[in-house]
Tab-separated table of N, CA and C in Angstrom:
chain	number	residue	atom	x	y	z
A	1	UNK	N	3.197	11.946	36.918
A	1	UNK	CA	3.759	10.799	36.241
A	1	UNK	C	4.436	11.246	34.955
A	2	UNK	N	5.525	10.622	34.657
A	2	UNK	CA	5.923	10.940	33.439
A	2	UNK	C	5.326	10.776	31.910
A	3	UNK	N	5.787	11.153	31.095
A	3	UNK	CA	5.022	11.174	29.509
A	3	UNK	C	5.635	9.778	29.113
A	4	UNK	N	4.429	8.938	28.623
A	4	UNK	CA	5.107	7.721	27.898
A	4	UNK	C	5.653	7.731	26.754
A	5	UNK	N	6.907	7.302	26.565
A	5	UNK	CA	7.625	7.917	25.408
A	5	UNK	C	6.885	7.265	24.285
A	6	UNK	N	6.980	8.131	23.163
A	6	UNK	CA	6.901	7.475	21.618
A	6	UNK	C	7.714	7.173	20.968
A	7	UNK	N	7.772	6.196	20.129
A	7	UNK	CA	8.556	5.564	19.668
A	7	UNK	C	8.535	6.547	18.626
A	8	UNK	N	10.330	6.501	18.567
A	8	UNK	CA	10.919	7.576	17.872
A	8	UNK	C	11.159	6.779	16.341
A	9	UNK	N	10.525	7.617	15.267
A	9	UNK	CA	10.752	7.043	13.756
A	9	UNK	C	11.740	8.287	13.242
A	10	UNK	N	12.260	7.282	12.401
A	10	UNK	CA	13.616	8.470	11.865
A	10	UNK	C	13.179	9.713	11.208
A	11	UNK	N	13.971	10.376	10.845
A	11	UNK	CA	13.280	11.705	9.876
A	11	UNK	C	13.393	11.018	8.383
A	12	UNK	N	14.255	10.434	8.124
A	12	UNK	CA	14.133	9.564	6.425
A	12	UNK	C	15.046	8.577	6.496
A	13	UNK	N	14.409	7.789	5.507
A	13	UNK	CA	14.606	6.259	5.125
A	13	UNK	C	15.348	6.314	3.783
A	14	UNK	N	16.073	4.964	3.605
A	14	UNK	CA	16.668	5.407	2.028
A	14	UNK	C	15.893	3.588	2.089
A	15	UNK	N	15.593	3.593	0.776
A	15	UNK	CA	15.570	2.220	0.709
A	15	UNK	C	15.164	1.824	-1.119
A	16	UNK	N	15.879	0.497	-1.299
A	16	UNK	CA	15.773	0.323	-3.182
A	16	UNK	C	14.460	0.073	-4.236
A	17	UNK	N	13.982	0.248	-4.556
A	17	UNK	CA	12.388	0.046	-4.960
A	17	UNK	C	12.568	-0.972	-5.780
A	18	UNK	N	11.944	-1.893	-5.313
A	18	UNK	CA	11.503	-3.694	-5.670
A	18	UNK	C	10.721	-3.759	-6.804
A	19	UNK	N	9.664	-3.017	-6.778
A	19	UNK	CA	8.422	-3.419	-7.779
A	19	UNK	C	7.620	-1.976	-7.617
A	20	UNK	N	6.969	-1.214	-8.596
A	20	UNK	CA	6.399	-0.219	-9.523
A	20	UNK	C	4.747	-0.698	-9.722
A	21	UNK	N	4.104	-0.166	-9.449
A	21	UNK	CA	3.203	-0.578	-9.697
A	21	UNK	C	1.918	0.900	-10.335
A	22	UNK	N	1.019	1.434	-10.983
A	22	UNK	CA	0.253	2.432	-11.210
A	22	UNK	C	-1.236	2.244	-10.900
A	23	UNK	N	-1.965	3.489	-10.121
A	23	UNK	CA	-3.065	3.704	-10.116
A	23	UNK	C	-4.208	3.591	-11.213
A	24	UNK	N	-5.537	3.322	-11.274
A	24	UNK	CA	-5.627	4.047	-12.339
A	24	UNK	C	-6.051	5.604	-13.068
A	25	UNK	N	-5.532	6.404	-11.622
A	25	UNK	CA	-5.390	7.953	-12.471
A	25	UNK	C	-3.818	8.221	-12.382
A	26	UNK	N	-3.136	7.037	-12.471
A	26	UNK	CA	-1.373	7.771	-13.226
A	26	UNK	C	-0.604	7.627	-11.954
A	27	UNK	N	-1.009	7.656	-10.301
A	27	UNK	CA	-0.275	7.815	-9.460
A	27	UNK	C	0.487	6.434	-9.804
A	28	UNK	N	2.311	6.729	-9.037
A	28	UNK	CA	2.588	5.163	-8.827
A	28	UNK	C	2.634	4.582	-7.313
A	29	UNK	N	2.917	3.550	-7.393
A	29	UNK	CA	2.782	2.715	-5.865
A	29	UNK	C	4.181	2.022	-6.269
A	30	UNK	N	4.836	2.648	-5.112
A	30	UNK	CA	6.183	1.903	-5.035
A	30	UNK	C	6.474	0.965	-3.851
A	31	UNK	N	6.959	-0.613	-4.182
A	31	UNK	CA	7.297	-1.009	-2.897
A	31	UNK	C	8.729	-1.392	-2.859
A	32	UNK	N	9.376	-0.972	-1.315
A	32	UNK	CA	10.443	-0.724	-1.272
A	32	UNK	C	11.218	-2.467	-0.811
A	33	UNK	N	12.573	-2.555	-0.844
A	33	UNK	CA	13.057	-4.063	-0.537
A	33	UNK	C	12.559	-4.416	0.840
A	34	UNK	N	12.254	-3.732	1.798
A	34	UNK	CA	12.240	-3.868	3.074
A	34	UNK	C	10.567	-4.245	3.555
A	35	UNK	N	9.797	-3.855	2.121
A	35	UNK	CA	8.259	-4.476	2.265
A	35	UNK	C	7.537	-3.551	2.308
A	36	UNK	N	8.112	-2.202	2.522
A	36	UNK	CA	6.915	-0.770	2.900
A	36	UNK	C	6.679	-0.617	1.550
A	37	UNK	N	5.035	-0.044	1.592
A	37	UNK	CA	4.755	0.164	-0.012
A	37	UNK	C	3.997	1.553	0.224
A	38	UNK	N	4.332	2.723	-0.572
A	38	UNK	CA	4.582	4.078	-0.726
A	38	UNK	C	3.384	4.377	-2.230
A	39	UNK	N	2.370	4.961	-1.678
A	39	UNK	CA	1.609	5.286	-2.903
A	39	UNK	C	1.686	7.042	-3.346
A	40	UNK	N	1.974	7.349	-4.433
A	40	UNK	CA	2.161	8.877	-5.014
A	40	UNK	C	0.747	9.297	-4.555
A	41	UNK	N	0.780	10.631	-3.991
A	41	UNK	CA	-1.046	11.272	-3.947
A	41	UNK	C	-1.472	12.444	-5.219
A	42	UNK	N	0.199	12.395	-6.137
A	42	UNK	CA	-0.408	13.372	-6.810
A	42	UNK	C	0.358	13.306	-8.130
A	43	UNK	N	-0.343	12.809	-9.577
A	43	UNK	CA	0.285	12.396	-10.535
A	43	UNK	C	1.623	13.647	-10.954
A	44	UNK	N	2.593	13.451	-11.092
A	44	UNK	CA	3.468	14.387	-11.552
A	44	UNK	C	5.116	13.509	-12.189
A	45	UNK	N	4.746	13.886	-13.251
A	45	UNK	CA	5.259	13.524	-14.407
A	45	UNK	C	6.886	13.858	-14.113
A	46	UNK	N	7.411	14.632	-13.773
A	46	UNK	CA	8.847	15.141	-13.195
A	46	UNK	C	9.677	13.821	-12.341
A	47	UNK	N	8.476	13.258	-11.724
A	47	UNK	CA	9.019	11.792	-10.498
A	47	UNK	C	9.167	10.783	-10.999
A	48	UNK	N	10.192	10.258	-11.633
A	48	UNK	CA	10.706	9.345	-12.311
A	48	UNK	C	11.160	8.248	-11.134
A	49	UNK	N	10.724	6.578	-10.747
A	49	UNK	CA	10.955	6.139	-10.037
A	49	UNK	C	11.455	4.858	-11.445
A	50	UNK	N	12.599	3.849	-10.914
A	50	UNK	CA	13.024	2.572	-11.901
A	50	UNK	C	13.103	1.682	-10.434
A	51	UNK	N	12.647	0.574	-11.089
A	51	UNK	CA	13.127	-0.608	-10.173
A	51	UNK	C	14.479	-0.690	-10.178
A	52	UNK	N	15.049	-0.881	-8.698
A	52	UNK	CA	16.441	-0.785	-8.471
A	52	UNK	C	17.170	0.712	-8.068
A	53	UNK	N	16.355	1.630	-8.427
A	53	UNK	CA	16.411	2.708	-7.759
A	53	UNK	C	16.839	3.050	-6.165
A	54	UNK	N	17.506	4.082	-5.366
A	54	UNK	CA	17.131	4.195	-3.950
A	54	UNK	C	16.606	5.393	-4.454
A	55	UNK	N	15.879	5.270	-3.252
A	55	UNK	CA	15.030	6.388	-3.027
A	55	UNK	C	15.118	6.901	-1.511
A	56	UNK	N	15.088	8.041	-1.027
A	56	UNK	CA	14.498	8.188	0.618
A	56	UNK	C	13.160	8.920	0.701
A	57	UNK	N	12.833	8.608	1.426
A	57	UNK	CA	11.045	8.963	1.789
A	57	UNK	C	11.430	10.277	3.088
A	58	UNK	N	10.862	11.348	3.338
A	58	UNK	CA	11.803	12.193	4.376
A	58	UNK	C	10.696	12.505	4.928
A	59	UNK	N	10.107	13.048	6.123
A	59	UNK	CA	9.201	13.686	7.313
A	59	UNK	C	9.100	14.873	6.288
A	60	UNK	N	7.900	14.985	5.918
A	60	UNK	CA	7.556	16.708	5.822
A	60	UNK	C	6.355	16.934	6.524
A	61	UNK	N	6.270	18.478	6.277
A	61	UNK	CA	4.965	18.942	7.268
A	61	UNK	C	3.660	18.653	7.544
A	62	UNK	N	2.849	18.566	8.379
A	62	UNK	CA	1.642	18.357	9.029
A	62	UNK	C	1.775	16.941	9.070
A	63	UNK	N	2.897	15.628	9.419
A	63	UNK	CA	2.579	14.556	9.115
A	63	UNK	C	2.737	14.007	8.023
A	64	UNK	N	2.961	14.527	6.965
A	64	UNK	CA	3.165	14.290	5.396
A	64	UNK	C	4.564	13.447	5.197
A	65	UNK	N	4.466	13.169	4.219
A	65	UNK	CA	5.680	12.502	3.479
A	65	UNK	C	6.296	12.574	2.464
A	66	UNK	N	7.673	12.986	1.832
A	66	UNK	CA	7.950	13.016	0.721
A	66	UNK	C	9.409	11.649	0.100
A	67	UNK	N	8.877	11.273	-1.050
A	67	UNK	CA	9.845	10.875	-1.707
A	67	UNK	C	10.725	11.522	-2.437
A	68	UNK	N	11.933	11.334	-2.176
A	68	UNK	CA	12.889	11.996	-3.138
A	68	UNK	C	13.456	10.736	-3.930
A	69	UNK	N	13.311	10.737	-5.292
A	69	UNK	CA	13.804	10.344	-6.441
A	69	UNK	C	15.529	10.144	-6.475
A	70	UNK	N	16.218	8.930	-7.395
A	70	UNK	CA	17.128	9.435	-7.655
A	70	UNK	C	17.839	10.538	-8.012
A	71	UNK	N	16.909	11.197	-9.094
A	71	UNK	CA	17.180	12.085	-9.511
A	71	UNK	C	16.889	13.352	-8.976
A	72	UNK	N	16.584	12.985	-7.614
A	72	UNK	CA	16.652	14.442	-6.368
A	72	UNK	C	15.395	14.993	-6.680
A	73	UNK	N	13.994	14.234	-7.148
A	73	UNK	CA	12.985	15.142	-7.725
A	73	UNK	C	12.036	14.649	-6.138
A	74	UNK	N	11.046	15.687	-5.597
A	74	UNK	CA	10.716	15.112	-4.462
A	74	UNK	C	9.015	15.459	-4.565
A	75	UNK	N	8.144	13.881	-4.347
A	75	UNK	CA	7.076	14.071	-4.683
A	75	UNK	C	5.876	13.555	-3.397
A	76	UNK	N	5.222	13.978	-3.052
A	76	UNK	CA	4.732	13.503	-1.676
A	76	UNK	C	3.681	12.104	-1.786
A	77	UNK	N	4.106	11.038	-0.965
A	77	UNK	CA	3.699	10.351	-1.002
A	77	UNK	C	2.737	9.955	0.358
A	78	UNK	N	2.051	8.314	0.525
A	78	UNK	CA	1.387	8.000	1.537
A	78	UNK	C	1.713	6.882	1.877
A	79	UNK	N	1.937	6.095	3.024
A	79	UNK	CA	2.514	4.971	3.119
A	79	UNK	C	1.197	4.048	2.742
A	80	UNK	N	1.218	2.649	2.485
A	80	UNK	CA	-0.115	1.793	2.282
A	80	UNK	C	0.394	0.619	3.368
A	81	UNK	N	1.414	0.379	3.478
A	81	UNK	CA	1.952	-0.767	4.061
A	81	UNK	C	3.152	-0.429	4.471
């Protein structure tokens, strides 16, 4: 029998960040216009996110995820929603 396909998710998303929100050890939680909300796993001060921003979120390794910043800075995130 054949392999049931999986539903194919893109390699990255671009999408505008709505609302900013912080942990309380410094990570941020970004949610994007489209409703997905993206939490930082690792405080780093370099990842500058503004509401109104795009951002793309891209496939990295083992399953992982990274955000890349306007400013091309790329910090790995986790989806929450």
């Amino acid at each position: 029998e054949p392999e049931e396909p999986r539903e194919q998710l893109p390699e990255s998303i671009s999408g505008t960040v709505a609302r900013i929100a912080r942990q309380p050890a410094g990570e941020f939680v970004v949610t994007l216009e489209n409703g997905q909300v993206w939490t930082q796993l690792q405080v780093d001060p370099r990842a500058r996110v503004a509401v109104g921003d795009t951002v793309v979120i891209k496939k990295a390794a083992l399953g992982s995820h990274l955000l890349v910043t306007a400013s091309r800075y790329a910090t790995r995130v986790r989806r929450v929603k």
